[in-house]
Coordinates of C-alpha atoms in Angstrom, one line a residue:
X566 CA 58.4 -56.8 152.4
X567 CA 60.9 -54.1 151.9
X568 CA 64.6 -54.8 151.7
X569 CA 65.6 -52.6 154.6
X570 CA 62.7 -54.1 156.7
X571 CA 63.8 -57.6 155.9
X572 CA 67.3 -56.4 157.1
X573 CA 66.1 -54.6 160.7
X574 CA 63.8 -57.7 161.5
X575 CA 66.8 -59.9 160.8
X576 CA 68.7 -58.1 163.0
X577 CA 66.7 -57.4 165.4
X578 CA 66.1 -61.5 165.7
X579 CA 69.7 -62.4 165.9
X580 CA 70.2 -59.4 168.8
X581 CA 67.6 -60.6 170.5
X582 CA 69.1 -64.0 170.7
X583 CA 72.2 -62.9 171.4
X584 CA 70.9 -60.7 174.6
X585 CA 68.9 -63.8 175.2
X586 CA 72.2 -66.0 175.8
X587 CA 73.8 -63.2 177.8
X588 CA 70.6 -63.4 180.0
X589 CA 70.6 -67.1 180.1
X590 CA 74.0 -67.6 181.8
X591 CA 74.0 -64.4 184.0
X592 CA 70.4 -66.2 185.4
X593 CA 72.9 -69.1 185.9
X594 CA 75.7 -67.3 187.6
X595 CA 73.0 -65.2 189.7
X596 CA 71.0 -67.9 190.7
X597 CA 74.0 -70.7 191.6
X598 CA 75.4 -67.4 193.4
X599 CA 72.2 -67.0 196.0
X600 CA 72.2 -71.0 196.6
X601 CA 75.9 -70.2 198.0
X602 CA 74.6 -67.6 200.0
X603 CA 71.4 -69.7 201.5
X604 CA 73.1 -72.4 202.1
X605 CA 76.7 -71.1 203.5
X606 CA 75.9 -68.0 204.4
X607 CA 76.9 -64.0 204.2
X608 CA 80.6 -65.2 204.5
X609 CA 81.2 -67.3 201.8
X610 CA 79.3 -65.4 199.3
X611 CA 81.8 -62.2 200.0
X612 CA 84.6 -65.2 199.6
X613 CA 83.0 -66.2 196.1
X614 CA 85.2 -65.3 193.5
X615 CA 83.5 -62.5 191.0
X616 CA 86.1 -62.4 188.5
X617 CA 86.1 -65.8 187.9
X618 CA 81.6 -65.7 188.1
X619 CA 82.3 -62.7 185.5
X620 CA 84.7 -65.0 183.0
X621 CA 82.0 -67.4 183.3
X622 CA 79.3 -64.9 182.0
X623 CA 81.5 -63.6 179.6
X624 CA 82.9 -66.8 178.0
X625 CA 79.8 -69.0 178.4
X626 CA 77.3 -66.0 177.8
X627 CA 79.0 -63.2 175.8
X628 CA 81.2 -65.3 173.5
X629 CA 78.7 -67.4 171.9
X630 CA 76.5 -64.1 171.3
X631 CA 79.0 -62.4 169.5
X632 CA 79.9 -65.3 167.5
X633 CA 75.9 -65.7 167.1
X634 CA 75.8 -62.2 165.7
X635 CA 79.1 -62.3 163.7
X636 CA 77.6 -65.7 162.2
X637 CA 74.2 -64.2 162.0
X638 CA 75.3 -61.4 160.9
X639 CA 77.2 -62.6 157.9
X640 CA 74.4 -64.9 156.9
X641 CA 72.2 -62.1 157.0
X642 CA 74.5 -60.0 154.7
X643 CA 75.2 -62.9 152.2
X644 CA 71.5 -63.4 151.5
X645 CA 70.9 -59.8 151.0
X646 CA 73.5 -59.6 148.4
X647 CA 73.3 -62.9 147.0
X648 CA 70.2 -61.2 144.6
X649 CA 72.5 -58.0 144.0
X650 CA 75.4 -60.1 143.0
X651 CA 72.9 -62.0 140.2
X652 CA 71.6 -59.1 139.3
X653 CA 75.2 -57.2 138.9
X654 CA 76.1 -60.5 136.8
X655 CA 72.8 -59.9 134.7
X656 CA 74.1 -56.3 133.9
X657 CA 77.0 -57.3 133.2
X658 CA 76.4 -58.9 130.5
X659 CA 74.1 -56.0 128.6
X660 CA 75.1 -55.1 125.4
X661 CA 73.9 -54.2 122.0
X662 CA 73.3 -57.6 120.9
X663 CA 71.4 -58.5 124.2
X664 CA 69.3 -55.6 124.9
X665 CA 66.0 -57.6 123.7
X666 CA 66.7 -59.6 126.9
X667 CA 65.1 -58.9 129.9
X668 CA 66.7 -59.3 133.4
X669 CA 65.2 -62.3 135.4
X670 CA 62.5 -60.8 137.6
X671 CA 61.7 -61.1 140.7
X672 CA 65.3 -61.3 141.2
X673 CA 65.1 -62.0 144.7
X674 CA 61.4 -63.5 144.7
X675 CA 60.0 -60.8 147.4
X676 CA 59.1 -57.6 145.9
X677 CA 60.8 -55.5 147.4
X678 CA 64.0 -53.0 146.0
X679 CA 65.6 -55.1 144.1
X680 CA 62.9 -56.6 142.0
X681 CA 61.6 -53.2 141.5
X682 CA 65.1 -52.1 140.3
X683 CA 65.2 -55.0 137.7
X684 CA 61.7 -54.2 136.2
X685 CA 63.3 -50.3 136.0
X686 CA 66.4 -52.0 134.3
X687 CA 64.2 -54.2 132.0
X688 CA 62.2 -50.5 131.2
X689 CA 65.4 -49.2 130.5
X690 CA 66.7 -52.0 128.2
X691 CA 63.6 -51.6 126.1
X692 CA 64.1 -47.6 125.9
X693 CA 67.3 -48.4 124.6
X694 CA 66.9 -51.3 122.1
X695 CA 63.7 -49.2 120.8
X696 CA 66.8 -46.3 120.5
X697 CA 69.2 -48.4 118.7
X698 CA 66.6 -49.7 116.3
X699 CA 65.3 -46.5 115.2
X700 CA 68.9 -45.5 114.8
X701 CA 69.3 -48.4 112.6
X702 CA 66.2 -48.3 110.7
X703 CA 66.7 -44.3 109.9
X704 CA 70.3 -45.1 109.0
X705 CA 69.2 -47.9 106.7
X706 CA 66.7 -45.8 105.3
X707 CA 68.4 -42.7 104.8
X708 CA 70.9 -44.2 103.0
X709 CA 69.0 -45.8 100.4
X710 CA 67.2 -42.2 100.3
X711 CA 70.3 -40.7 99.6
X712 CA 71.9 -43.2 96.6
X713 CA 69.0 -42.2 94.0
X714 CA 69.9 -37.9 94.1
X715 CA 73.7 -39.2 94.5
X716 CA 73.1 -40.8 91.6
X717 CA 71.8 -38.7 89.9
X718 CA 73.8 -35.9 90.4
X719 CA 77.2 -38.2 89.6
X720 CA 75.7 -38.9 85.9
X721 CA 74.7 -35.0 86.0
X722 CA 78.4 -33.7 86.8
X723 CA 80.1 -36.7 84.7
X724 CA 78.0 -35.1 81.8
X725 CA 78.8 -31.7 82.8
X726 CA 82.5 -32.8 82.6
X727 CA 82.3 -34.2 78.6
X728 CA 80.0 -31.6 77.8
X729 CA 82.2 -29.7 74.5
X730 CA 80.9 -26.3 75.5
X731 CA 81.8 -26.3 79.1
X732 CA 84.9 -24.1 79.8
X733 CA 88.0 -25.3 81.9
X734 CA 86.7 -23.8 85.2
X735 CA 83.4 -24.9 84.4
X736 CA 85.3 -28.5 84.0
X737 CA 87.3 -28.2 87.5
X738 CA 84.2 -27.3 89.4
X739 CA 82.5 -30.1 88.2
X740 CA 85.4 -32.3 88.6
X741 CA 85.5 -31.0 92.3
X742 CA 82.6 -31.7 93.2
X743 CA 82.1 -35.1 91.3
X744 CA 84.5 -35.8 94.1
X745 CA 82.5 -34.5 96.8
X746 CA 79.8 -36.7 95.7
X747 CA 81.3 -39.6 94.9
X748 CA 83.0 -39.8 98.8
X749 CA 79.4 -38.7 100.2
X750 CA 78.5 -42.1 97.7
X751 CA 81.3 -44.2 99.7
X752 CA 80.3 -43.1 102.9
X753 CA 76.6 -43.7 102.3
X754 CA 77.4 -47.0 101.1
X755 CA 79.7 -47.7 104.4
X756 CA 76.8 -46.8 106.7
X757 CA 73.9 -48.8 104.6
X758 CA 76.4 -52.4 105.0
X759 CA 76.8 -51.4 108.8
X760 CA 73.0 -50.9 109.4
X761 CA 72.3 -54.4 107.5
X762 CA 75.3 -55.9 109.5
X763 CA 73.6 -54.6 113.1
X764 CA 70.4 -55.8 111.6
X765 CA 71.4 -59.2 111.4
X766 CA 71.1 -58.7 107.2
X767 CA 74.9 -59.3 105.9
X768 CA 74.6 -61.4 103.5
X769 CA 77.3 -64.4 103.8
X770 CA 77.9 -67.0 101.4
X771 CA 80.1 -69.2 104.2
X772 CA 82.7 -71.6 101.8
X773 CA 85.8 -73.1 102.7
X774 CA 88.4 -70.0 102.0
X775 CA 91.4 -70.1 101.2
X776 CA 93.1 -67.1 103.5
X777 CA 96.5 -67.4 102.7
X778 CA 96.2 -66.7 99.4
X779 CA 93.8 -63.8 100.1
X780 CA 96.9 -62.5 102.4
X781 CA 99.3 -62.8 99.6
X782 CA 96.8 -61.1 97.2
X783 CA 97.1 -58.3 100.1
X784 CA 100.5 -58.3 100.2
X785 CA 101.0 -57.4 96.0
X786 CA 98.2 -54.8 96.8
X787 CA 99.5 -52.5 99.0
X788 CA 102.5 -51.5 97.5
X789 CA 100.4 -50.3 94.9
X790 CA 97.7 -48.1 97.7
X791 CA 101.2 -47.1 99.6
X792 CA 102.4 -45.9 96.4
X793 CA 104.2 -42.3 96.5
X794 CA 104.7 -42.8 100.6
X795 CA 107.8 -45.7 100.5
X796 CA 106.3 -47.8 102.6
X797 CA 108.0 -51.3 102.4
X798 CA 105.6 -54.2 102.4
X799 CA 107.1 -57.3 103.7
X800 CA 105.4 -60.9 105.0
X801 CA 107.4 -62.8 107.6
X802 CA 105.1 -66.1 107.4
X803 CA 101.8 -67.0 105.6
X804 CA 101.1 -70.3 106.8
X805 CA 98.4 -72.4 104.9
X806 CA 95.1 -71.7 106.3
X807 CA 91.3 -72.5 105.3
X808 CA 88.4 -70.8 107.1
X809 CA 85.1 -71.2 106.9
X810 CA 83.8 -67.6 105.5
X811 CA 82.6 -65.4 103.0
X812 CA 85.5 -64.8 100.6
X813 CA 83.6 -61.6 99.5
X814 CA 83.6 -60.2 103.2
X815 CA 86.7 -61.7 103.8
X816 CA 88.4 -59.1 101.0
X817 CA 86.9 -56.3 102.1
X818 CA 88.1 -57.0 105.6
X819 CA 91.6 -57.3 104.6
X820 CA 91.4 -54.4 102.3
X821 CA 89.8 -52.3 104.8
X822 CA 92.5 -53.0 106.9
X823 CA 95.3 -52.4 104.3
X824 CA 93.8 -49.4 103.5
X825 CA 93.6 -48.3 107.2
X826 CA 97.9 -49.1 107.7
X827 CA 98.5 -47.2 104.4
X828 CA 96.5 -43.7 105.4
X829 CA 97.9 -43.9 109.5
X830 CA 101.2 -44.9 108.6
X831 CA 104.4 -42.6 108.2
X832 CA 106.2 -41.8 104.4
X833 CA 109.3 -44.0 104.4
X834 CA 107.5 -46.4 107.0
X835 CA 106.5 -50.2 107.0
X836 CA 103.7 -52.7 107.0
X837 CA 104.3 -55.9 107.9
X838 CA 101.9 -58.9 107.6
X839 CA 101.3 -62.7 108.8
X840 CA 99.1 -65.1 108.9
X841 CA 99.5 -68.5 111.2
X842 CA 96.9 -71.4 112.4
X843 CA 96.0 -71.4 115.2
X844 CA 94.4 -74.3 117.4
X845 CA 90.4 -74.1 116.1
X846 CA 91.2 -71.2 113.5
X847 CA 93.7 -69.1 112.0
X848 CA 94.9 -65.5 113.1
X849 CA 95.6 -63.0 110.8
X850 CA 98.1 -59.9 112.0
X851 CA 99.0 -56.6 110.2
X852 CA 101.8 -54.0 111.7
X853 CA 102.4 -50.7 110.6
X854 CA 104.7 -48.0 111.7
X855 CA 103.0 -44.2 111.8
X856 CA 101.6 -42.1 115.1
X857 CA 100.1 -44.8 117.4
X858 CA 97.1 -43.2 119.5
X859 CA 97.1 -42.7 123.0
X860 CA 96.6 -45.4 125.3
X861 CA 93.3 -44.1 126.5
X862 CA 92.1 -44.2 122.7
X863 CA 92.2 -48.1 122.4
X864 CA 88.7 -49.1 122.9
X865 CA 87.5 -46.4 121.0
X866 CA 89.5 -46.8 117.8
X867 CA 86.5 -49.5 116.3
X868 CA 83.3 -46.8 117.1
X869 CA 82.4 -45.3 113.9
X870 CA 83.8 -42.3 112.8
X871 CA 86.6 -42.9 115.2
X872 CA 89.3 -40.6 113.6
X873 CA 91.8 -40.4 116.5
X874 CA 93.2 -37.1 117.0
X875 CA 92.6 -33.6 115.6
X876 CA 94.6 -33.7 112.6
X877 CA 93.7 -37.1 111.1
X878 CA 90.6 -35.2 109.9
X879 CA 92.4 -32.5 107.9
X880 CA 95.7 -34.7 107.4
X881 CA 94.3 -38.0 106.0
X882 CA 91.2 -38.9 103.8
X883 CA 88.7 -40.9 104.7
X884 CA 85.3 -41.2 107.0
X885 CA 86.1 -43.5 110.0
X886 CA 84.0 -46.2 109.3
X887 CA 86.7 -48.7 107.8
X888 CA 87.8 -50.1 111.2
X889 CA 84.0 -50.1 112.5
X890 CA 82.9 -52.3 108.9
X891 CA 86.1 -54.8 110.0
X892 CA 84.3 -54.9 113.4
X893 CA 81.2 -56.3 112.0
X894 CA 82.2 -58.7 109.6
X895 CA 84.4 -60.3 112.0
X896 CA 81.6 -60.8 114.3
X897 CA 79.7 -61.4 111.6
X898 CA 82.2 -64.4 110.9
X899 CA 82.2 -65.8 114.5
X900 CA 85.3 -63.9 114.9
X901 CA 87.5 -61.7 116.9
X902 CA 89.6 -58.7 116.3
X903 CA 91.8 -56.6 118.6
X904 CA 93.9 -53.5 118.5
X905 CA 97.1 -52.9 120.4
X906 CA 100.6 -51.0 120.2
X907 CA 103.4 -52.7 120.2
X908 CA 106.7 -51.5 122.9
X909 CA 108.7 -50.5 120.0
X910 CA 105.6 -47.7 118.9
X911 CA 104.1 -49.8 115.9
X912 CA 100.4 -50.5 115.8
X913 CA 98.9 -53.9 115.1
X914 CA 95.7 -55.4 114.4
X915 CA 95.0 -59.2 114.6
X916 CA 92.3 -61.0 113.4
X917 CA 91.2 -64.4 114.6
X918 CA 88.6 -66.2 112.6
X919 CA 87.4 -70.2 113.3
X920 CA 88.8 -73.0 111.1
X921 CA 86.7 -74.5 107.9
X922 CA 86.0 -77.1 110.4
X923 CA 83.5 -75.3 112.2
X924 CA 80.4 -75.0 110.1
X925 CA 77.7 -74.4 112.6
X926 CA 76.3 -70.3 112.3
X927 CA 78.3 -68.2 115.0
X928 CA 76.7 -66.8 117.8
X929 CA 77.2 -63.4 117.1
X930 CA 75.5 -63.8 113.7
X931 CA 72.4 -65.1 115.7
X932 CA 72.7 -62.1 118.3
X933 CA 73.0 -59.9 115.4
X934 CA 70.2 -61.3 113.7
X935 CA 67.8 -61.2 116.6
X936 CA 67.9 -57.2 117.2

């Protein structure tokens, strides 16, 4: 039976019981008012108090109707939406690492609308996961496609470069575009360890790491990428702290990161890093001064090839991806990682990752792994 079916005959019931009360009493009031008339006569009929016949009818009649159909009513419109509500709770739990599961179905157990609209939703989900693999799997593949000519044509120019006969122009070019290449190269690579991460294929070596002294390894770093811009490095606190992780991943997280406050940060600016325990984990935090995006940029600033506005892709090197490769091995890691700007204009990123006591795979690695 159809929703909106279910709904009328509902209704329709509960009026009918109301009009059924009303009827009921004004029987009661009719009928006890013709005894009073064949028994006393025309006289004390006409001397019968209507009003008070009326507030009968209305409070011992009408009252418990509308209550009846406010009660009704409401029960009426609570198991209508009860299915909508667990199906709005169902959808709102959809995302990339979830899209394999289906919505329960029958959702309300009658075949009508709603189940109908979870099968379409289950259609959809399937549409999309089929989407996002293909995406994945060309990615993947492309990229492997691509290393061997990239390759190839690196050891070409890099022997076009040393070659004794080539004249300087002939040397620039090839020095130009041995650049091109060899940032095509990066970004290549960058996409091929994001398609294995969404494929559940990151390869972690989980250890007991030692993150405070991969912080402090940061810290002498970045001087070094920040050098030419001023940018003072400083570290507030490093508090001892072992996680359970892949020290490999874990590098190229911070780096990534380091790399990403050096490019969007201002000559003559700062960074500023910290790392503390937390209950369960440990939370790593780096601060740097530079143009903080707009508040309605936040959520996108981990989408790949995020580059914020116009002129960070003329102004600053670099393809996008570093922030969206943090993403992933964070979850990766069990993880979390958030972005926010700070009252006094600076941007921070903070890192929270589960202690060395928590050996067991996270969840997100099994999501991950399932697409």
């Amino acid at each position: 039976m159809s929703l909106h079916r279910r709904i009328f005959l509902y209704y329709s019931a509960t009026l009918c019981l109301a009009l059924a009360i009303i009827g009921f009493w004004s029987w009661f009031e009719l009928n006890e008012h013709r005894d009073i008339f064949v028994q006393e006569g025309v006289q004390a009929a006409l001397e019968h108090d209507i009003l008070s016949e009326t507030i009968e009818v209305v409070l011992y009649g009408g009252v418990p109707a509308i209550l009846l159909g406010i009660v009704g009513g409401g029960i009426l419109i609570a198991r209508s939406l009860r299915p909508i509500a667990a199906l709005t709770d169902a959808l709102e739990k959809i995302d990339i690492s979830n899209l394999s599961d289906p919505v329960p179905v029958p959702v309300s157990g009658r075949g009508d609308e709603l189940d109908r609209m979870a099968v379409v939703f289950n259609q959809m989900k399937e549409r999309l996961s089929l989407s996002f693999i293909q995406t994945r799997e060309f990615t993947l593949n492309a990229s492997h496609a691509l290393k061997t000519p990239l390759t190839i044509m690196h050891a070409t120019l890099e022997r076009m470069i040393t070659r004794e006969e080539a004249t300087g122009a002939q040397r620039e070019s090839a020095i130009s575009m041995l650049e091109e290449v060899q940032r095509l190269s990066s970004i290549v690579g960058q996409l091929s360890f994001l398609s294995r991460a969404d494929a559940g294929q990151m390869p972690l070596n989980r250890e007991p790491v030692a993150l405070h002294e991969l912080t402090q390894d940061l810290a002498e770093e970045l001087p070094i990428l920040a050098s030419g811009m001023e940018i003072s490095v400083t570290m507030p606190h490093c508090e001892p702290a072992v996680v359970l992780a892949d020290r490999r991943s874990l590098r190229k997280l911070l780096l990534n990161l380091g790399d990403n406050a050096v490019k969007y940060n201002a000559a003559g600016g700062s960074i500023e890093l910290g790392l503390r325990r937390t209950q369960g984990g440990a939370e790593f935090v780096i601060t740097n001064t530079g143009k903080a995006l707009s508040a309605e940029l936040w959520p996108r600033v981990f989408d790949r090839f995020f580059r914020g506005d116009p002129a960070h892709h003329s102004a600053i090197e670099g393809s996008g991806l570093g922030l969206s490769i943090a993403r992933s091995i964070v979850a990766a890691h069990g993880g979390k990682i958030t972005y926010e700007v700070l009252p006094d204009g600076r941007t921070r990123v903070s890192v929270s990752l589960p202690s060395a006591s928590a050996p067991k795979e996270s969840d997100a690695s099994r999501k991950m792994g399932s697409l």
